[in-house]
Short mmCIF file of C-alpha atoms in Angstrom, two decimals:
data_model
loop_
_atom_site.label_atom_id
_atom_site.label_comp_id
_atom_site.label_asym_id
_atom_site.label_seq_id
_atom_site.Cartn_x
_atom_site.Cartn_y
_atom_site.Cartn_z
CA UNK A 1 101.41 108.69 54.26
CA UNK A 2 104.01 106.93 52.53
CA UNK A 3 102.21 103.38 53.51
CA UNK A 4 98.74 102.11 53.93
CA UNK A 5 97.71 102.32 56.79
CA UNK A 6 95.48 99.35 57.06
CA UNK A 7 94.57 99.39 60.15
CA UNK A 8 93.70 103.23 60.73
CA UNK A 9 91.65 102.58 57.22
CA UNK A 10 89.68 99.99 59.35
CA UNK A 11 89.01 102.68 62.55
CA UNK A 12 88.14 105.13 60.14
CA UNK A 13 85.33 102.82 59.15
CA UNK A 14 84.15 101.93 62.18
CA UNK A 15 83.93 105.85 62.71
CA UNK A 16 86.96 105.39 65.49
CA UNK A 17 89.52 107.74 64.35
CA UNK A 18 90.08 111.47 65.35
CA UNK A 19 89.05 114.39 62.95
CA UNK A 20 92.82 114.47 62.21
CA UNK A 21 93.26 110.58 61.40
CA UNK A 22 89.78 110.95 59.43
CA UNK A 23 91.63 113.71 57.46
CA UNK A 24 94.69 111.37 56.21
CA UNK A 25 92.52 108.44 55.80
CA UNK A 26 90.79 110.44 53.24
CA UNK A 27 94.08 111.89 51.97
CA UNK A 28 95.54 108.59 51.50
CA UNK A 29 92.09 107.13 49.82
CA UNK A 30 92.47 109.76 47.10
CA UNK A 31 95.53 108.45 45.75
CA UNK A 32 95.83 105.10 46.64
CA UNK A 33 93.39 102.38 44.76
CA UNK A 34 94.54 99.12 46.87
CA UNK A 35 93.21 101.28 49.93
CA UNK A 36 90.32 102.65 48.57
CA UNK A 37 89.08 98.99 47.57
CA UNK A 38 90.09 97.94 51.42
CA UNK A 39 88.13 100.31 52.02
CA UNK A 40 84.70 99.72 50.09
CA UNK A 41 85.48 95.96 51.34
CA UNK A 42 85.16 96.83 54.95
CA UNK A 43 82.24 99.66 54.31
CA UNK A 44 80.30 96.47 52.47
CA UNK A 45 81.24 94.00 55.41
CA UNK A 46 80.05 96.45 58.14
CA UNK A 47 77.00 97.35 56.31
CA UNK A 48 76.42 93.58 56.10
CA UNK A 49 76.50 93.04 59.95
CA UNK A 50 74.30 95.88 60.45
CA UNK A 51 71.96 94.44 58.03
CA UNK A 52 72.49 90.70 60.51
CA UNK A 53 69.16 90.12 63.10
CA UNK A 54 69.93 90.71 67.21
CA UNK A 55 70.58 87.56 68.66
CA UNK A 56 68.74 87.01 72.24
CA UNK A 57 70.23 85.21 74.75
CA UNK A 58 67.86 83.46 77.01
CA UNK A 59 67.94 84.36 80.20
CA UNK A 60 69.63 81.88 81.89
CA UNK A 61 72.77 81.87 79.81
CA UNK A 62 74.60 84.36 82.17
CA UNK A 63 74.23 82.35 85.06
CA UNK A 64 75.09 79.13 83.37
CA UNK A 65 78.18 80.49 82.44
CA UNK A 66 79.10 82.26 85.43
CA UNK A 67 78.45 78.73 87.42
CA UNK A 68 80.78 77.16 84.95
CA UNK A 69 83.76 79.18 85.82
CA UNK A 70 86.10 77.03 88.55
CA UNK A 71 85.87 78.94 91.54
CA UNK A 72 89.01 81.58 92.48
CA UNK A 73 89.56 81.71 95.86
CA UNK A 74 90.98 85.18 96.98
CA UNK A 75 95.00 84.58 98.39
CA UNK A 76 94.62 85.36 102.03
CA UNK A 77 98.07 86.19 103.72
CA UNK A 78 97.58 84.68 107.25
CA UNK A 79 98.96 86.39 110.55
CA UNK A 80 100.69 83.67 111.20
CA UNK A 81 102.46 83.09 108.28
CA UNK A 82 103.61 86.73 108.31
CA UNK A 83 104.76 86.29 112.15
CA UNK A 84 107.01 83.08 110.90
CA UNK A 85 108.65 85.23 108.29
CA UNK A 86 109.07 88.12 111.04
CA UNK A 87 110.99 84.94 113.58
CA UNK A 88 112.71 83.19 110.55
CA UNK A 89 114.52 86.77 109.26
CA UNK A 90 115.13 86.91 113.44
CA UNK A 91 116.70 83.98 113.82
CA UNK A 92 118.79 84.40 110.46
CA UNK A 93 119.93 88.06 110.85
CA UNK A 94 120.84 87.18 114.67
CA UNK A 95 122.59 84.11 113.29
CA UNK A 96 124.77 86.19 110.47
CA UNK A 97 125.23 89.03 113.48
CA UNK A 98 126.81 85.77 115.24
CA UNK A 99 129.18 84.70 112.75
CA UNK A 100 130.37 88.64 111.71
CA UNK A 101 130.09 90.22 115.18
CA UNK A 102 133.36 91.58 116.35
CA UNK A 103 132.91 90.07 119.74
CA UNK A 104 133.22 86.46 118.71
CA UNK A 105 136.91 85.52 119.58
CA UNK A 106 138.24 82.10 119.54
CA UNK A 107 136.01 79.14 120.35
CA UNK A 108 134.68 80.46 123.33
CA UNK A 109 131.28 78.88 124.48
CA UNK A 110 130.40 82.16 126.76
CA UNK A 111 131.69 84.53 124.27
CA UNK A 112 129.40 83.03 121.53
CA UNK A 113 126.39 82.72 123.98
CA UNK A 114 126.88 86.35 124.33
CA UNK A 115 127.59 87.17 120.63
CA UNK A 116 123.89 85.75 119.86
CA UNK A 117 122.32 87.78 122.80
CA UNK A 118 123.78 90.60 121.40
CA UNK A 119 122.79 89.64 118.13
CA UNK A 120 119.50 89.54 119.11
CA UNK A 121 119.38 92.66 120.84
CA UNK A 122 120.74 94.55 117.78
CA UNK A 123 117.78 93.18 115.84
CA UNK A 124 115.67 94.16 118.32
CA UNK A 125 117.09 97.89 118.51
CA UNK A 126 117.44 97.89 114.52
CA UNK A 127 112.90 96.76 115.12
CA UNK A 128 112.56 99.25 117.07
CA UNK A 129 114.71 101.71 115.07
CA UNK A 130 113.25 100.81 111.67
CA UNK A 131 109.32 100.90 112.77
CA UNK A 132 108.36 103.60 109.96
CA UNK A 133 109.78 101.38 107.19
CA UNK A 134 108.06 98.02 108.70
CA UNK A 135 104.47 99.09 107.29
CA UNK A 136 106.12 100.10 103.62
CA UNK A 137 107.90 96.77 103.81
CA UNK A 138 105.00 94.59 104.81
CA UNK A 139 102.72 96.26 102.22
CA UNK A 140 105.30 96.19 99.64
CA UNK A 141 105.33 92.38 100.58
CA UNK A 142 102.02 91.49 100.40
CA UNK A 143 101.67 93.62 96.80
CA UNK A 144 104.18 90.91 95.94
CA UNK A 145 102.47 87.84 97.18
CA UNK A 146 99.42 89.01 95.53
CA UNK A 147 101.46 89.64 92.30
CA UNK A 148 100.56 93.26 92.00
CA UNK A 149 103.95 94.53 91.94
CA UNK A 150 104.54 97.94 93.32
CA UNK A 151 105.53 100.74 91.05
CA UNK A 152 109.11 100.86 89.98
CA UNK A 153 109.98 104.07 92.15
CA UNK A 154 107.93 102.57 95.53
CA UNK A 155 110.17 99.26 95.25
CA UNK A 156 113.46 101.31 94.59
CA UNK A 157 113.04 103.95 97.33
CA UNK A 158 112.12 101.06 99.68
CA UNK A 159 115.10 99.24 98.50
CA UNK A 160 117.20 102.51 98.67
CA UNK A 161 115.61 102.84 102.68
CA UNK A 162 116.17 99.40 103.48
CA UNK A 163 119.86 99.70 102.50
CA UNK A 164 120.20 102.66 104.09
CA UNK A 165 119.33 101.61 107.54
CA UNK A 166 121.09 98.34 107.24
CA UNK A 167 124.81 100.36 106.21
CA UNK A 168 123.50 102.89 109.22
CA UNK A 169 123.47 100.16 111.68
CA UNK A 170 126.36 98.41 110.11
CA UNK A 171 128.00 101.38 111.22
CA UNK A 172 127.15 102.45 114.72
CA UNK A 173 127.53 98.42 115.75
CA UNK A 174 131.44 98.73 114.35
CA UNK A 175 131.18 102.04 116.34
CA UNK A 176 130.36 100.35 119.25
CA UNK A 177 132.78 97.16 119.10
CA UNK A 178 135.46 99.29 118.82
CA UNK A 179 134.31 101.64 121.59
CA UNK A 180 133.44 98.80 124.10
CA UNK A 181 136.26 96.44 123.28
CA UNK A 182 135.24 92.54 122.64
CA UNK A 183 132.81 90.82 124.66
CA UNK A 184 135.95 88.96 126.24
CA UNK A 185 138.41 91.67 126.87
CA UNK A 186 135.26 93.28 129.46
CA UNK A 187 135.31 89.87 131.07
CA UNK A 188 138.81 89.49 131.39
CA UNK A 189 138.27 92.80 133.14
CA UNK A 190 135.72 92.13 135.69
CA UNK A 191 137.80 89.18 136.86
#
């Protein structure tokens, strides 16, 4: 050992170390005097401890401190707190499907009217379409509200999904717009 290992000198007086630690300690102790006078130090300190009465609590002291503590309520995640999160990311994602959906032309009242519904109904299909991720993202949610953090690979292959399905329906919507046509070519159409 080229230093002293102080604090492996203290384990290996409290009889903590492993047979292989006890073997260096002892190694070391044989040629190093500061350590073997650590080590007499903390063999007399222990042995003095040892030597110290018990000290009886009376029986009341563990409920006197318990009744001390302030009181921790558990954080309950309400259902209806979760259900406003579930409309709020509604309403936004059907709002940003709004403003980027290819059917939106000009400053058409009807054609925006529609762009929303349609909005709307894409979030609805993407729901529907995304069910098996909706339990990993509401429990990955509440870990998070509860500040136990998931584990580095759960929150990166949820992250990885969630992506995923979001650059999935990105594409079969573009599909789609350019398939149908705009929401105001079809009604030029019907006329």
């Amino acid at each position: 050992m080229s230093e002293c290992p102080k604090d492996l000198i203290a384990r290996f007086v409290d009889g903590e170390t492993s047979l292989l630690e006890g073997e260096e300690v002892k190694a070391h102790l044989a040629g190093c005097p500061s350590c073997r006078a650590l080590e007499k130090e903390l063999s007399a300190f222990a042995m003095a401890m040892e030597s110290l009465p018990e000290i009886s609590l009376p029986d009341s002291f563990t409920s006197r401190v318990l009744s001390a503590l302030p009181s921790v309520s558990p954080r309950v995640i309400r259902i209806r707190s979760l259900a406003f999160l579930w409309t709020t990311c509604l309403a936004v994602l059907s709002g940003l499907t709004w403003v980027i959906n290819p059917y939106v032309i000009g400053d058409s009242v009807t054609g925006a009217i529609l762009a929303f519904w349609s909005g709307v109904r894409g979030m609805v299909w993407l729901l529907l379409k995304a069910m098996p991720l909706i339990d990993s993202v509401v429990t990955a949610l509440i870990k998070v509200a509860r500040h136990t953090l998931p584990h580095p690979s759960e929150f990166l292959t949820l992250l990885c999904a969630m992506v995923g399905l979001f650059v999935w329906t990105w594409q079969i919507e573009t599909r789609r717009g350019r398939t149908k046509g705009t929401v105001a070519a079809q009604m030029e159409g019907s006329r």
